[in-house]
Short mmCIF file of C-alpha atoms and ligand atoms in Angstrom, two decimals:
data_model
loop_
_atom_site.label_atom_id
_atom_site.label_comp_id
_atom_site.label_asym_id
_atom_site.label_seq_id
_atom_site.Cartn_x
_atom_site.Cartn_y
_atom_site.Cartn_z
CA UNK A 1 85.60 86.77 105.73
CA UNK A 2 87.40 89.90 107.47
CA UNK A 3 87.29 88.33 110.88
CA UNK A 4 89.43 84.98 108.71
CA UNK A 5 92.36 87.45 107.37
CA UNK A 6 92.70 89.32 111.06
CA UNK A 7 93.26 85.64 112.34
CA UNK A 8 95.64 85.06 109.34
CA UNK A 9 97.65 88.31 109.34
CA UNK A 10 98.00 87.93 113.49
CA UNK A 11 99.12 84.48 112.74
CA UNK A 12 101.83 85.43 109.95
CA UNK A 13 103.39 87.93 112.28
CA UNK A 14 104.22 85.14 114.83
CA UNK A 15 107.29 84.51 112.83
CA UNK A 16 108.16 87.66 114.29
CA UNK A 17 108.27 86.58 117.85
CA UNK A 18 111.18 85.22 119.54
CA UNK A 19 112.05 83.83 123.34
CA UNK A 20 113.05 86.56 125.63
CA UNK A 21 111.30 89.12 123.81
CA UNK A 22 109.95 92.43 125.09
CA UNK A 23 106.48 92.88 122.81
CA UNK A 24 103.78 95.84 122.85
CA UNK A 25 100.25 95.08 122.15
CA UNK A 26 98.41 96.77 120.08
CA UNK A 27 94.87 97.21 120.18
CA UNK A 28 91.63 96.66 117.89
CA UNK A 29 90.04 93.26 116.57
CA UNK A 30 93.23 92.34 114.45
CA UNK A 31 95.54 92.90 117.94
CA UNK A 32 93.26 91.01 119.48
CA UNK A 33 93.88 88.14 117.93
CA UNK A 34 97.17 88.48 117.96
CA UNK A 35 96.96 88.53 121.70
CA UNK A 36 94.82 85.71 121.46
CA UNK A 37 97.77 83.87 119.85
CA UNK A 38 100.74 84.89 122.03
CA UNK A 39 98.56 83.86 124.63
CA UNK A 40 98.57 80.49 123.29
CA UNK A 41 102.21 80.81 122.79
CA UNK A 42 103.18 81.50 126.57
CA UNK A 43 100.63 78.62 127.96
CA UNK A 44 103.34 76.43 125.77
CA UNK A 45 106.24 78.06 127.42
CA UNK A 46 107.16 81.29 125.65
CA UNK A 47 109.02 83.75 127.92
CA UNK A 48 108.33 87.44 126.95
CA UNK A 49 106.93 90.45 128.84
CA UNK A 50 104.55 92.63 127.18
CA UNK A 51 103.33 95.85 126.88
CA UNK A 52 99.67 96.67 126.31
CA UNK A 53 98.34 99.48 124.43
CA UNK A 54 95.06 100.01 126.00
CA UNK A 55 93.27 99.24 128.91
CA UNK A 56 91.21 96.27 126.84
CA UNK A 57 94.06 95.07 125.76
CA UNK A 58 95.77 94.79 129.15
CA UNK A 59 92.47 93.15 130.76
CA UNK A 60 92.42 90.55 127.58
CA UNK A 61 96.13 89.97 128.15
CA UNK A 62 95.93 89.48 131.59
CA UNK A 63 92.82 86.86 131.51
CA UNK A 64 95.77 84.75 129.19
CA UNK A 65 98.37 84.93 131.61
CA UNK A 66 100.73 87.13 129.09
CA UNK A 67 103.63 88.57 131.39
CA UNK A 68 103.16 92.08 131.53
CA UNK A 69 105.18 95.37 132.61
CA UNK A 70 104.71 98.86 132.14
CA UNK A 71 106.66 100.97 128.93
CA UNK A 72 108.98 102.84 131.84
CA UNK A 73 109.87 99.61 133.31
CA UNK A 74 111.25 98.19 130.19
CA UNK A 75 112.40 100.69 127.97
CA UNK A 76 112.62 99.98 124.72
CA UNK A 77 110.77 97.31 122.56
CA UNK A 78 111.96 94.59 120.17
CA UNK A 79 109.14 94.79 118.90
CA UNK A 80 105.26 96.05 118.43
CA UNK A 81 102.03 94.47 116.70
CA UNK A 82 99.34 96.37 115.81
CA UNK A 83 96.89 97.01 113.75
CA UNK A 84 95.71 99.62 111.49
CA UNK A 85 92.92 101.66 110.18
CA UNK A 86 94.65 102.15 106.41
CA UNK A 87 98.27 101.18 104.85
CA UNK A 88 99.77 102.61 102.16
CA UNK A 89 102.30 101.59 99.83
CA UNK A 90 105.51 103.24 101.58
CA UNK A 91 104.00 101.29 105.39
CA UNK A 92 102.73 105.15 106.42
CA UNK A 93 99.78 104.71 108.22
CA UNK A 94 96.25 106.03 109.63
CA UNK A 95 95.38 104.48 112.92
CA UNK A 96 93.06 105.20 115.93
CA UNK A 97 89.96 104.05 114.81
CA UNK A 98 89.95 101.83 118.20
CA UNK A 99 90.74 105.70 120.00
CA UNK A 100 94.12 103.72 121.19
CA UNK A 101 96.69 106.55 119.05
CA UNK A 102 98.49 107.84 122.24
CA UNK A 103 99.28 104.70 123.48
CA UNK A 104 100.16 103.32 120.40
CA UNK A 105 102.15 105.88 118.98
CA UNK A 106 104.19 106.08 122.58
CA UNK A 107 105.11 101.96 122.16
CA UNK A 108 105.60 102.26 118.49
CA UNK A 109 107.97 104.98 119.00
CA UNK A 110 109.84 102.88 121.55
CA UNK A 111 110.44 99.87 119.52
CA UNK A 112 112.76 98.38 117.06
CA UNK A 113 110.21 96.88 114.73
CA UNK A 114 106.86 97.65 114.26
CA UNK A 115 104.61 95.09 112.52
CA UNK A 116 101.19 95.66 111.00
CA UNK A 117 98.59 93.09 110.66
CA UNK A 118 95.36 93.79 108.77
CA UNK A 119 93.16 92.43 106.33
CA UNK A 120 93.05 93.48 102.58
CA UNK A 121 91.21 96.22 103.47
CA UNK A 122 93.20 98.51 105.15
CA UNK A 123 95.38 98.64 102.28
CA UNK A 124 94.93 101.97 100.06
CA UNK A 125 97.13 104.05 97.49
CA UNK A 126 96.91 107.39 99.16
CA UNK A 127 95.95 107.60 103.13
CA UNK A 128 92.83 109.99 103.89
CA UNK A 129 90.09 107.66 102.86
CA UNK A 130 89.63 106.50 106.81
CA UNK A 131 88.63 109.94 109.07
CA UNK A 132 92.31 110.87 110.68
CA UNK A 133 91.54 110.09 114.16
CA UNK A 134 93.13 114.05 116.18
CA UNK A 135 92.79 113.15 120.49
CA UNK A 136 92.71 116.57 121.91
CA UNK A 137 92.38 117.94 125.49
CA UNK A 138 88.99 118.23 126.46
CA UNK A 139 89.92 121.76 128.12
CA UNK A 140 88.01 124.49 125.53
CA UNK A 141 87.59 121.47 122.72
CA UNK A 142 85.79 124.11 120.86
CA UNK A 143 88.58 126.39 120.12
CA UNK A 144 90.98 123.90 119.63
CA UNK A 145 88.48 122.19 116.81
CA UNK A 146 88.41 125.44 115.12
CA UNK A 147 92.01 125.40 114.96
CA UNK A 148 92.41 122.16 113.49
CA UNK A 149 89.94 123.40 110.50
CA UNK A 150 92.02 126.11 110.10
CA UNK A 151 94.85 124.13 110.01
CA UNK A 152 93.00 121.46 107.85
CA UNK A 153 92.12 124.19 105.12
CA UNK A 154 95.86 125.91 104.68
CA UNK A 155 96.74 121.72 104.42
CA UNK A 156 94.08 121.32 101.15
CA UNK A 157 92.43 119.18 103.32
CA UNK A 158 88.59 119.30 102.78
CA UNK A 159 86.01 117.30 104.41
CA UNK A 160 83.72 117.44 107.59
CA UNK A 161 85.75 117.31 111.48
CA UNK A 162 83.52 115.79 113.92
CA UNK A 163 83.80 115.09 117.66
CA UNK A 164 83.77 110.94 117.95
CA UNK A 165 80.84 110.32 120.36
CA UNK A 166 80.01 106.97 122.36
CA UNK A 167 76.89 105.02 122.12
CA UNK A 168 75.28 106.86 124.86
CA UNK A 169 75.43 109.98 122.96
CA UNK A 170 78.51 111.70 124.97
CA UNK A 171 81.71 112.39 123.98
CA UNK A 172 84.00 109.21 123.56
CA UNK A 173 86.62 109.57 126.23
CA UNK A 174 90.44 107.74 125.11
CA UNK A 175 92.30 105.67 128.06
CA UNK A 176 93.78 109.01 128.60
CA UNK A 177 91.03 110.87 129.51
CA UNK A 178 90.86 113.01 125.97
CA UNK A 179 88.27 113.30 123.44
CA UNK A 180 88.65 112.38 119.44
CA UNK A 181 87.83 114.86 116.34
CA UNK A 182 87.44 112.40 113.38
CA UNK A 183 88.45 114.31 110.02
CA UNK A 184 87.23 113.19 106.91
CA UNK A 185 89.57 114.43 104.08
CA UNK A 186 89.18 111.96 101.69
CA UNK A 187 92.56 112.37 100.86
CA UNK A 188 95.80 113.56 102.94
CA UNK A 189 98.13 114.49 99.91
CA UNK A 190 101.37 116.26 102.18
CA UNK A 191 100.96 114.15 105.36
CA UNK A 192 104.05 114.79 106.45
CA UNK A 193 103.19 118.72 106.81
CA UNK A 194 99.78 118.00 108.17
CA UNK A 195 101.16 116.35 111.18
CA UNK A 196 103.90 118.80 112.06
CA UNK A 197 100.70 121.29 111.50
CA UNK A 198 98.29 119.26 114.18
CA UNK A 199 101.16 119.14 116.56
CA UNK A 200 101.77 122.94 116.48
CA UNK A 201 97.95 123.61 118.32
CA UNK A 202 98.46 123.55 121.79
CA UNK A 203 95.12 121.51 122.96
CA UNK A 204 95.99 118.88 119.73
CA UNK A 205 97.43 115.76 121.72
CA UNK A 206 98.22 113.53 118.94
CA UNK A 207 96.87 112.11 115.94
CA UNK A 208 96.55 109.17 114.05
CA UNK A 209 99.08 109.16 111.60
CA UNK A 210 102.07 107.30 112.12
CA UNK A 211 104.23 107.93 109.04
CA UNK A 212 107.96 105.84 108.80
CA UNK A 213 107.33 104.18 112.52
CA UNK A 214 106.02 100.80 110.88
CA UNK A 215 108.80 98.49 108.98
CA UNK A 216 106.46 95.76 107.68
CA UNK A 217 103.49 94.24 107.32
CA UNK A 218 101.10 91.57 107.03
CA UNK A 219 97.76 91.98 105.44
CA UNK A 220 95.64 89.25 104.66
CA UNK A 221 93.82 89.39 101.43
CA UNK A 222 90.38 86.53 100.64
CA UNK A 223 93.19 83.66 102.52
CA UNK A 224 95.90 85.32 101.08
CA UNK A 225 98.69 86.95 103.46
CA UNK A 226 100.95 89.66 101.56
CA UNK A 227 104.25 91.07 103.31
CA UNK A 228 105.05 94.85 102.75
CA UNK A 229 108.47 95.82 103.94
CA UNK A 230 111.01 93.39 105.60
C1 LIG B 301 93.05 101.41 117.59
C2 LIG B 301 93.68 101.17 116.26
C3 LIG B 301 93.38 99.90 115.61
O1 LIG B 301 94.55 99.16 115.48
C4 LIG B 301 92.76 100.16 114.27
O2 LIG B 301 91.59 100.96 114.48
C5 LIG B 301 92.38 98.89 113.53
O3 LIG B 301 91.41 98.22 114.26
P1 LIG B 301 90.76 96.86 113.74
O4 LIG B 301 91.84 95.85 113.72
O5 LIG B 301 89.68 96.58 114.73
O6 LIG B 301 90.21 97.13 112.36
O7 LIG B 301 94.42 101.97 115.74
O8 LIG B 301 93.35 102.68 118.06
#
């Protein structure tokens, strides 16, 4: 039923795409389709170039013959597609559950219109249900952990911080070479302040919030696609 409203929300955002457009990619198994669907759209003659936001997402767009450049070639964006771990009323948002923040964040910040596509899901009153995805520097992870708890209590934010780990037991490593500390806080009531906070500790690289970067979206509820924003 999920896998139905990612297909639906990626499709709903095609109204967003014009000729001549330069697009970045987002990442995760709503992007993907999305991808899936420009792909379609440049086999029937489409001009764009895109920008990726991941290393999967540049091999997937690259298998459909999607044009692609990098960010520095370009410039700026018309416009981004992405997906999202949680959406809240005002279009702030968690993401990085796919460990794809940096790149993300870089090509949302560089474009005139980011769109979110999820399904009913993602949508919540208050963020903080979804662990905030924090990408540090793997150089003395420890200390800079410690620092984000501290930072984390004088926020109000409660909850476990743990270091994301891959299937083979080892630390997940991002595109970039970093790791991820997954925060569980249940609820993020001054987000605003607890990402100026993050950003203050040296060995924090980014993290997933991305508050007033995303100007609408589409989320796809049981068939049923909803716009937020405009
Ligand atoms: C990756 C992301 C994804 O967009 C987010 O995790 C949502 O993924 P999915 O569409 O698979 O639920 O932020 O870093």
């Amino acid at each position: 039923m999920h896998e139905n409203d990612k297909r639906l929300a990626a499709k709903a955002a095609l109204v967003e795409v014009r000729q001549g457009m330069k697009i970045g990619l987002g990442t995760g198994s709503t992007a993907c389709h999305f991808v899936d669907l420009v792909g379609g759209l440049v086999r029937e003659g489409l001009a764009c170039v895109c920008v990726p936001t991941s290393v999967a997402t540049e091999r997937q767009a690259r298998a459909l013959g999607i044009p692609l450049a990098e960010l520095d070639e370009v410039g700026r964006l018309d416009l981004t597609v992405d997906g999202a771990d949680e959406v809240d009323p005002a279009l702030n948002l968690i993401k990085g559950g796919g460990g794809a923040l940096l790149r993300e964040k870089i090509v949302a910040a560089a474009t005139d219109r980011m769109v979110v596509i999820a399904d009913g899901t993602k949508k919540v009153d208050h963020l903080g249900r979804f662990p905030l995805p924090i990408e540090i520097n793997p150089f003395a992870a420890g200390t800079t952990t410690r620092a984000v708890q501290n930072v984390a209590r004088q926020s109000g934010c409660r909850g476990s911080i743990v270091l994301r780990e891959s299937a083979d037991g080892h630390p997940f490593l991002t595109d970039g070479g970093h790791f991820i500390l997954d925060a569980s806080f249940g609820l993020i009531s001054a987000p605003e302040a607890l990402s100026r906070a993050l950003l203050d500790i040296p060995g924090v690289v980014q993290h997933g919030l991305f508050l007033g970067m995303c100007k609408v979206a589409y989320l796809a509820d049981n068939g049923t696609v909803t716009q937020l924003g405009a």
